[in-house]
Amino acid sequence: MKPTLIRASKIASFLLLSTFANPLMAESMTDYSSRWYVGGNIGMSTANIDKDRITQNLTNPSYTDDERDLGYKLFGGYQFNKYFALEGGYFNLGKFDYALSTGSGAAEGNIKIMGINLDAVATLPITEKFSVFGRVGANYARAKDSFSSAGNISFADTNPKENDLNYKFGAGLQYAITDAVGIRLEAERYRINDAVGNHGDIDLFSVGLTYRFGVTKEVAPVAKEKEAIAPIAKQKETVAPTPKEEEVLVPLCAVEAQQKISDCMTQKKTVVLVFEDIHFEFDKSTLNQEAKTALKKNLAQLENNPNITMLVSGYTSQSGTEEYNQALSERRSQAVKDFLVQEKLFPADKISTIGYGETKPALQEENPTDINSKAAKANMRVLLKITHK
């Protein structure tokens, strides 16, 4: 028996499509700050049994085979960043068999394939929920053949085995159901050597789930504005008004940003650092390099100031659902906090985060579907409010 060129087969892709149809999943994303994950896939494995080689010396044989079976794999991985991971695990590609008979005898044979693998996985995010990926790696497989015969057909070894190291590769699609759980649809090719000296490929077309560890987020709930109720003044008494806190708005990449922040700290004024739309792409919560450079440059001077706190507020444009925009705004504010803490620019216990979604827009959007409008870009922002205690 020889696994060679594999014929593609359709599997239960409707499971993935039904996942896309669930409106609750619009709030999810893949949290790449969580490095370790586990998962499992199940689907159909296929092989092409070499009929010509098996029947080459037989006269008018009757021949049948089964070239498909249930295959599965269990795996674990480490995500170095959003583009690259290492993944290893166990796979079982199932069993493939054949049967033949002639006027003088009969024979049956099958092969079972199982093993372990280690792959490098490259991922390309398309949106915050959806990505494509490719993999290449090595598999160490055990091929167990089994033969039986009657009449004039015989085999020298009826139960040969073979362990061998070979390559494998594949590609697939992934969708984040929640921050922790994702669903995959993928196709893989395993190079296999069987126990009687043949070489070929077995393909696995599968659907599966992944689970990421430690994806909890510390995001403050959306604050609701409360009306200020003035105290009732006693007759003939006057109540002095509370002075309004002075806030100085400073664009993140302004030339004079560093000096303005320094002046505000000296004068104990509140400074609001403005992230404009250029620092976040549409439907993204990752900071670009320009934003990271500006933060390092402008906030390094605050590192040793123990008397200040920071509130990071995230906002979005009005395109999309309220629920999705709320989650996106929270992710944007959390992304800023994560960067500041990671770069040791500001202590974690002095940073609060909040998301306002599409509420409190900087400009009203006349056409929310136009993501390139001036108003939409103005609303895709994050504010850093730095305040003295």
Short mmCIF file of C-alpha atoms in Angstrom, two decimals:
data_model
loop_
_atom_site.label_atom_id
_atom_site.label_comp_id
_atom_site.label_asym_id
_atom_site.label_seq_id
_atom_site.Cartn_x
_atom_site.Cartn_y
_atom_site.Cartn_z
CA MET A 1 0.00 0.00 0.00
CA LYS A 2 1.34 3.46 -0.85
CA PRO A 3 -0.02 6.85 0.23
CA THR A 4 0.74 9.20 -2.69
CA LEU A 5 -1.04 12.19 -4.23
CA ILE A 6 -4.10 13.11 -2.14
CA ARG A 7 -7.52 14.02 -3.51
CA ALA A 8 -9.11 16.99 -1.72
CA SER A 9 -12.30 16.26 0.19
CA LYS A 10 -14.95 18.58 1.68
CA ILE A 11 -15.51 18.55 5.45
CA ALA A 12 -17.87 20.24 7.88
CA SER A 13 -17.00 23.84 7.03
CA PHE A 14 -20.56 24.85 7.90
CA LEU A 15 -19.44 24.78 11.55
CA LEU A 16 -17.15 27.72 10.83
CA LEU A 17 -19.80 29.55 8.83
CA SER A 18 -22.32 29.19 11.63
CA THR A 19 -19.75 30.73 13.96
CA PHE A 20 -19.46 33.80 11.72
CA ALA A 21 -23.24 34.17 11.82
CA ASN A 22 -23.33 34.60 15.60
CA PRO A 23 -23.72 38.33 16.33
CA LEU A 24 -22.27 37.95 19.83
CA MET A 25 -18.87 37.27 18.29
CA ALA A 26 -18.54 40.78 16.95
CA GLU A 27 -17.10 41.80 20.33
CA SER A 28 -14.16 39.39 20.30
CA MET A 29 -10.54 39.55 19.29
CA THR A 30 -7.33 37.56 19.53
CA ASP A 31 -5.30 38.61 22.57
CA TYR A 32 -1.69 38.03 21.54
CA SER A 33 -0.39 39.14 24.93
CA SER A 34 -1.46 35.66 26.11
CA ARG A 35 1.33 33.42 24.88
CA TRP A 36 0.35 29.81 25.64
CA TYR A 37 -2.56 28.00 24.02
CA VAL A 38 -3.90 24.48 23.44
CA GLY A 39 -6.38 22.99 21.01
CA GLY A 40 -7.66 20.11 18.96
CA ASN A 41 -8.87 19.44 15.41
CA ILE A 42 -10.98 16.71 13.86
CA GLY A 43 -11.81 16.03 10.24
CA MET A 44 -11.22 13.82 7.23
CA SER A 45 -7.90 12.32 6.19
CA THR A 46 -7.41 11.02 2.66
CA ALA A 47 -4.85 8.86 0.82
CA ASN A 48 -4.53 7.29 -2.61
CA ILE A 49 -3.78 3.58 -2.38
CA ASP A 50 -1.54 2.33 -5.19
CA LYS A 51 -3.89 -0.16 -6.87
CA ASP A 52 -1.61 -0.75 -9.88
CA ARG A 53 1.31 -1.83 -7.70
CA ILE A 54 -0.82 -4.12 -5.55
CA THR A 55 -2.46 -5.92 -8.47
CA GLN A 56 0.43 -5.84 -10.97
CA ASN A 57 1.06 -9.63 -11.01
CA LEU A 58 -2.56 -10.76 -10.65
CA THR A 59 -4.94 -11.87 -13.38
CA ASN A 60 -8.39 -10.21 -13.46
CA PRO A 61 -8.50 -9.32 -9.76
CA SER A 62 -11.57 -7.98 -7.99
CA TYR A 63 -10.40 -4.93 -6.04
CA THR A 64 -11.91 -2.46 -3.49
CA ASP A 65 -10.33 0.07 -1.15
CA ASP A 66 -11.17 2.71 1.44
CA GLU A 67 -8.98 5.81 1.06
CA ARG A 68 -10.70 8.04 3.66
CA ASP A 69 -10.96 7.95 7.43
CA LEU A 70 -11.48 10.12 10.48
CA GLY A 71 -8.34 11.99 11.53
CA TYR A 72 -7.61 14.23 14.48
CA LYS A 73 -4.83 16.07 16.28
CA LEU A 74 -4.16 17.55 19.72
CA PHE A 75 -1.69 20.39 20.05
CA GLY A 76 -0.20 23.13 22.20
CA GLY A 77 1.63 26.26 21.16
CA TYR A 78 3.51 29.39 22.18
CA GLN A 79 2.64 32.71 20.46
CA PHE A 80 5.77 34.89 20.28
CA ASN A 81 3.83 37.77 18.71
CA LYS A 82 0.76 38.22 16.51
CA TYR A 83 2.70 36.95 13.47
CA PHE A 84 4.65 33.91 14.70
CA ALA A 85 4.14 30.84 16.91
CA LEU A 86 5.63 27.41 17.51
CA GLU A 87 3.15 24.54 17.74
CA GLY A 88 3.60 20.86 18.57
CA GLY A 89 1.37 17.91 19.28
CA TYR A 90 0.05 14.45 18.52
CA PHE A 91 -1.80 13.41 15.35
CA ASN A 92 -3.71 10.31 14.26
CA LEU A 93 -4.51 10.14 10.55
CA GLY A 94 -6.68 7.01 10.81
CA LYS A 95 -6.63 3.76 8.85
CA PHE A 96 -6.75 3.04 5.11
CA ASP A 97 -7.36 -0.43 3.67
CA TYR A 98 -7.95 -2.52 0.57
CA ALA A 99 -9.24 -5.99 -0.35
CA LEU A 100 -8.77 -8.08 -3.48
CA SER A 101 -9.58 -11.51 -4.74
CA THR A 102 -8.74 -13.69 -7.72
CA GLY A 103 -9.77 -17.16 -8.79
CA SER A 104 -6.89 -18.63 -6.80
CA GLY A 105 -6.73 -16.49 -3.67
CA ALA A 106 -7.61 -13.35 -1.71
CA ALA A 107 -5.80 -10.67 0.31
CA GLU A 108 -6.51 -7.74 2.58
CA GLY A 109 -4.27 -4.96 3.83
CA ASN A 110 -4.40 -1.78 5.89
CA ILE A 111 -2.15 0.93 7.23
CA LYS A 112 -2.54 3.04 10.39
CA ILE A 113 -0.72 6.35 10.77
CA MET A 114 -0.03 8.28 14.00
CA GLY A 115 2.78 10.43 15.34
CA ILE A 116 4.01 13.73 16.73
CA ASN A 117 4.91 17.01 15.02
CA LEU A 118 6.54 20.41 15.56
CA ASP A 119 5.58 23.34 13.30
CA ALA A 120 6.47 26.98 12.79
CA VAL A 121 3.19 28.88 12.29
CA ALA A 122 3.04 32.27 10.52
CA THR A 123 -0.17 34.30 11.02
CA LEU A 124 -1.50 37.27 9.05
CA PRO A 125 -4.29 39.14 10.89
CA ILE A 126 -7.02 40.39 8.53
CA THR A 127 -9.21 41.98 11.20
CA GLU A 128 -9.07 41.82 15.00
CA LYS A 129 -11.15 38.63 14.87
CA PHE A 130 -10.17 36.96 11.61
CA SER A 131 -6.74 35.78 10.39
CA VAL A 132 -5.08 33.44 7.91
CA PHE A 133 -2.08 31.27 8.75
CA GLY A 134 0.42 28.91 7.19
CA ARG A 135 2.60 26.25 8.76
CA VAL A 136 5.70 24.22 7.93
CA GLY A 137 7.38 21.67 10.14
CA ALA A 138 8.42 18.10 10.79
CA ASN A 139 6.46 14.99 11.69
CA TYR A 140 7.73 11.80 13.29
CA ALA A 141 5.18 9.17 12.27
CA ARG A 142 4.63 5.48 12.95
CA ALA A 143 3.17 3.51 10.05
CA LYS A 144 1.69 0.14 11.06
CA ASP A 145 0.81 -2.16 8.15
CA SER A 146 -1.27 -5.30 8.48
CA PHE A 147 -1.81 -7.97 5.78
CA SER A 148 -3.77 -11.20 5.56
CA SER A 149 -4.16 -13.62 2.67
CA ALA A 150 -5.63 -16.92 1.53
CA GLY A 151 -4.94 -19.30 -1.34
CA ASN A 152 -1.99 -18.58 -3.63
CA ILE A 153 -1.44 -15.00 -2.32
CA SER A 154 1.05 -14.65 0.57
CA PHE A 155 3.13 -12.02 2.43
CA ALA A 156 6.60 -12.39 3.93
CA ASP A 157 5.71 -10.13 6.90
CA THR A 158 2.09 -9.68 7.85
CA ASN A 159 2.59 -6.90 10.46
CA PRO A 160 5.46 -4.60 9.45
CA LYS A 161 6.05 -1.22 11.20
CA GLU A 162 8.03 1.87 10.29
CA ASN A 163 9.02 5.00 12.28
CA ASP A 164 10.36 7.88 10.24
CA LEU A 165 10.95 11.64 10.28
CA ASN A 166 9.47 13.68 7.40
CA TYR A 167 8.18 17.14 6.57
CA LYS A 168 4.65 18.53 6.75
CA PHE A 169 2.97 21.81 5.79
CA GLY A 170 -0.47 23.39 5.68
CA ALA A 171 -2.63 26.51 5.72
CA GLY A 172 -5.87 27.64 7.31
CA LEU A 173 -8.25 30.29 8.60
CA GLN A 174 -8.89 31.29 12.21
CA TYR A 175 -11.71 33.25 13.84
CA ALA A 176 -11.72 34.54 17.44
CA ILE A 177 -15.00 33.57 19.10
CA THR A 178 -13.95 35.26 22.35
CA ASP A 179 -10.67 36.62 23.70
CA ALA A 180 -9.84 33.08 24.87
CA VAL A 181 -11.50 30.76 22.33
CA GLY A 182 -10.92 30.57 18.59
CA ILE A 183 -12.07 28.28 15.80
CA ARG A 184 -9.88 26.98 12.98
CA LEU A 185 -10.45 25.54 9.53
CA GLU A 186 -7.30 24.09 7.96
CA ALA A 187 -5.72 21.72 5.46
CA GLU A 188 -2.43 19.91 6.09
CA ARG A 189 -0.19 17.54 4.16
CA TYR A 190 1.93 14.92 5.96
CA ARG A 191 4.77 13.16 4.16
CA ILE A 192 4.69 9.52 5.26
CA ASN A 193 6.90 6.46 4.70
CA ASP A 194 5.02 3.20 5.11
CA ALA A 195 6.42 -0.07 6.44
CA VAL A 196 7.03 -1.72 3.04
CA GLY A 197 9.27 0.93 1.52
CA ASN A 198 6.76 3.28 -0.08
CA HIS A 199 6.69 7.06 0.23
CA GLY A 200 3.70 9.35 -0.18
CA ASP A 201 1.41 11.98 1.30
CA ILE A 202 -1.66 11.94 3.51
CA ASP A 203 -3.84 15.03 3.84
CA LEU A 204 -5.94 16.08 6.81
CA PHE A 205 -8.83 18.54 6.29
CA SER A 206 -10.11 19.54 9.72
CA VAL A 207 -11.98 22.00 11.92
CA GLY A 208 -10.97 22.70 15.51
CA LEU A 209 -10.91 24.92 18.57
CA THR A 210 -8.08 26.73 20.38
CA TYR A 211 -7.98 28.03 23.94
CA ARG A 212 -5.61 30.77 25.13
CA PHE A 213 -4.56 30.98 28.77
CA GLY A 214 -4.74 34.15 30.84
CA VAL A 215 -6.72 36.51 28.63
CA THR A 216 -8.53 38.37 31.40
CA LYS A 217 -8.39 42.14 31.05
CA GLU A 218 -8.51 44.81 33.72
CA VAL A 219 -10.65 47.39 31.95
CA ALA A 220 -12.68 49.86 33.92
CA PRO A 221 -16.43 49.88 33.25
CA VAL A 222 -17.85 52.67 31.19
CA ALA A 223 -18.50 55.60 33.44
CA LYS A 224 -21.89 57.22 33.25
CA GLU A 225 -22.06 60.94 33.64
CA LYS A 226 -23.94 62.14 36.68
CA GLU A 227 -25.54 65.49 37.03
CA ALA A 228 -23.89 67.65 39.63
CA ILE A 229 -26.35 68.64 42.32
CA ALA A 230 -25.50 71.93 44.00
CA PRO A 231 -25.92 72.07 47.77
CA ILE A 232 -28.90 74.04 49.04
CA ALA A 233 -27.58 77.36 50.28
CA LYS A 234 -28.82 78.75 53.57
CA GLN A 235 -30.69 82.01 53.41
CA LYS A 236 -28.42 85.04 53.07
CA GLU A 237 -25.38 82.77 52.68
CA THR A 238 -23.33 82.45 49.54
CA VAL A 239 -21.54 79.33 48.39
CA ALA A 240 -18.23 79.89 46.69
CA PRO A 241 -18.04 78.05 43.32
CA THR A 242 -15.51 75.26 43.04
CA PRO A 243 -12.78 76.33 40.61
CA LYS A 244 -12.76 74.24 37.44
CA GLU A 245 -9.64 72.18 36.96
CA GLU A 246 -7.53 73.61 34.15
CA GLU A 247 -6.76 71.12 31.40
CA VAL A 248 -4.15 71.61 28.68
CA LEU A 249 -4.64 69.62 25.46
CA VAL A 250 -1.41 68.47 23.85
CA PRO A 251 -1.33 66.54 20.52
CA LEU A 252 0.87 63.47 20.84
CA CYS A 253 3.24 64.34 18.02
CA ALA A 254 3.33 68.10 18.43
CA VAL A 255 6.87 69.50 18.28
CA GLU A 256 6.41 71.28 21.59
CA ALA A 257 4.65 68.35 23.32
CA GLN A 258 7.55 67.48 25.61
CA GLN A 259 7.97 71.06 26.81
CA LYS A 260 4.23 71.57 27.34
CA ILE A 261 3.99 68.42 29.45
CA SER A 262 6.97 69.55 31.51
CA ASP A 263 5.43 73.00 32.07
CA CYS A 264 2.09 71.51 33.14
CA MET A 265 3.81 69.24 35.66
CA THR A 266 5.75 72.17 37.11
CA GLN A 267 2.57 74.27 37.41
CA LYS A 268 0.55 71.24 38.62
CA LYS A 269 -1.90 71.54 35.75
CA THR A 270 -3.76 68.61 34.22
CA VAL A 271 -2.47 67.67 30.77
CA VAL A 272 -4.54 65.68 28.25
CA LEU A 273 -2.34 63.97 25.67
CA VAL A 274 -4.33 63.43 22.47
CA PHE A 275 -3.86 60.38 20.26
CA GLU A 276 -5.23 61.34 16.87
CA ASP A 277 -6.65 58.90 14.32
CA ILE A 278 -3.23 58.31 12.73
CA HIS A 279 -2.15 56.28 15.75
CA PHE A 280 -4.85 53.62 15.37
CA GLU A 281 -6.03 52.11 12.11
CA PHE A 282 -9.73 51.47 11.50
CA ASP A 283 -10.93 48.45 13.52
CA LYS A 284 -7.51 48.10 15.22
CA SER A 285 -6.28 48.52 18.77
CA THR A 286 -2.56 48.15 18.16
CA LEU A 287 -0.28 51.19 18.43
CA ASN A 288 1.79 52.07 15.40
CA GLN A 289 5.48 52.85 15.59
CA GLU A 290 4.98 56.61 15.45
CA ALA A 291 2.76 56.50 18.53
CA LYS A 292 5.22 54.30 20.44
CA THR A 293 8.14 56.61 19.63
CA ALA A 294 6.19 59.70 20.73
CA LEU A 295 5.15 58.07 24.00
CA LYS A 296 8.72 57.09 24.84
CA LYS A 297 9.96 60.59 24.03
CA ASN A 298 7.29 62.58 25.85
CA LEU A 299 6.51 60.45 28.89
CA ALA A 300 10.01 59.41 29.92
CA GLN A 301 10.21 62.65 31.96
CA LEU A 302 7.32 61.47 34.19
CA GLU A 303 9.00 58.27 35.32
CA ASN A 304 10.17 59.59 38.71
CA ASN A 305 7.15 61.74 39.56
CA PRO A 306 5.26 59.99 42.38
CA ASN A 307 2.45 62.55 42.58
CA ILE A 308 0.64 61.98 39.29
CA THR A 309 -1.92 59.50 37.99
CA MET A 310 -3.19 58.74 34.53
CA LEU A 311 -6.60 57.95 33.01
CA VAL A 312 -6.52 56.41 29.52
CA SER A 313 -9.82 56.86 27.63
CA GLY A 314 -10.59 55.04 24.38
CA TYR A 315 -13.06 56.12 21.68
CA THR A 316 -14.19 54.91 18.24
CA SER A 317 -15.97 56.16 15.17
CA GLN A 318 -19.69 55.41 14.79
CA SER A 319 -19.26 52.73 12.13
CA GLY A 320 -20.34 49.33 13.48
CA THR A 321 -22.53 48.22 16.37
CA GLU A 322 -22.51 49.94 19.77
CA GLU A 323 -21.43 46.69 21.46
CA TYR A 324 -18.49 46.17 19.13
CA ASN A 325 -17.36 49.79 19.36
CA GLN A 326 -17.51 49.65 23.14
CA ALA A 327 -15.23 46.60 23.22
CA LEU A 328 -12.87 48.17 20.66
CA SER A 329 -12.54 51.37 22.69
CA GLU A 330 -11.69 49.34 25.79
CA ARG A 331 -9.05 47.40 23.87
CA ARG A 332 -7.50 50.64 22.63
CA SER A 333 -7.18 52.10 26.10
CA GLN A 334 -5.82 48.80 27.42
CA ALA A 335 -3.26 48.63 24.59
CA VAL A 336 -1.88 52.03 25.61
CA LYS A 337 -1.66 50.97 29.27
CA ASP A 338 0.06 47.70 28.35
CA PHE A 339 2.67 49.57 26.31
CA LEU A 340 3.37 52.15 29.04
CA VAL A 341 3.80 49.43 31.66
CA GLN A 342 5.88 47.21 29.37
CA GLU A 343 8.26 50.09 28.57
CA LYS A 344 8.35 51.16 32.25
CA LEU A 345 7.12 54.64 31.35
CA PHE A 346 4.36 54.65 33.97
CA PRO A 347 3.54 52.27 36.87
CA ALA A 348 0.54 50.02 36.35
CA ASP A 349 -1.07 50.89 39.69
CA LYS A 350 -1.30 54.57 38.69
CA ILE A 351 -3.02 53.97 35.33
CA SER A 352 -6.79 53.56 34.98
CA THR A 353 -8.47 52.65 31.68
CA ILE A 354 -11.96 53.32 30.39
CA GLY A 355 -13.78 52.90 27.08
CA TYR A 356 -16.50 55.20 25.75
CA GLY A 357 -17.13 53.44 22.45
CA GLU A 358 -18.90 55.70 19.97
CA THR A 359 -20.31 57.93 22.73
CA LYS A 360 -18.81 61.35 23.42
CA PRO A 361 -17.66 61.93 19.82
CA ALA A 362 -15.23 64.74 19.09
CA LEU A 363 -17.23 65.51 15.92
CA GLN A 364 -20.70 64.35 14.91
CA GLU A 365 -20.59 61.96 11.94
CA GLU A 366 -23.21 62.75 9.33
CA ASN A 367 -22.52 59.48 7.51
CA PRO A 368 -21.28 56.79 9.97
CA THR A 369 -20.49 54.37 7.13
CA ASP A 370 -17.81 56.76 5.79
CA ILE A 371 -14.78 55.68 7.82
CA ASN A 372 -12.53 58.15 6.01
CA SER A 373 -14.53 61.26 6.88
CA LYS A 374 -12.95 64.02 8.96
CA ALA A 375 -15.40 63.33 11.79
CA ALA A 376 -14.73 59.55 11.79
CA LYS A 377 -10.99 60.08 11.96
CA ALA A 378 -11.40 62.61 14.76
CA ASN A 379 -13.41 60.07 16.76
CA MET A 380 -10.88 57.22 16.42
CA ARG A 381 -8.81 58.44 19.34
CA VAL A 382 -7.40 57.86 22.79
CA LEU A 383 -6.87 60.52 25.47
CA LEU A 384 -4.27 60.32 28.26
CA LYS A 385 -5.28 62.52 31.18
CA ILE A 386 -2.32 63.10 33.53
CA THR A 387 -3.37 64.58 36.85
CA HIS A 388 -1.66 65.59 40.10
CA LYS A 389 -2.91 63.87 43.23
#
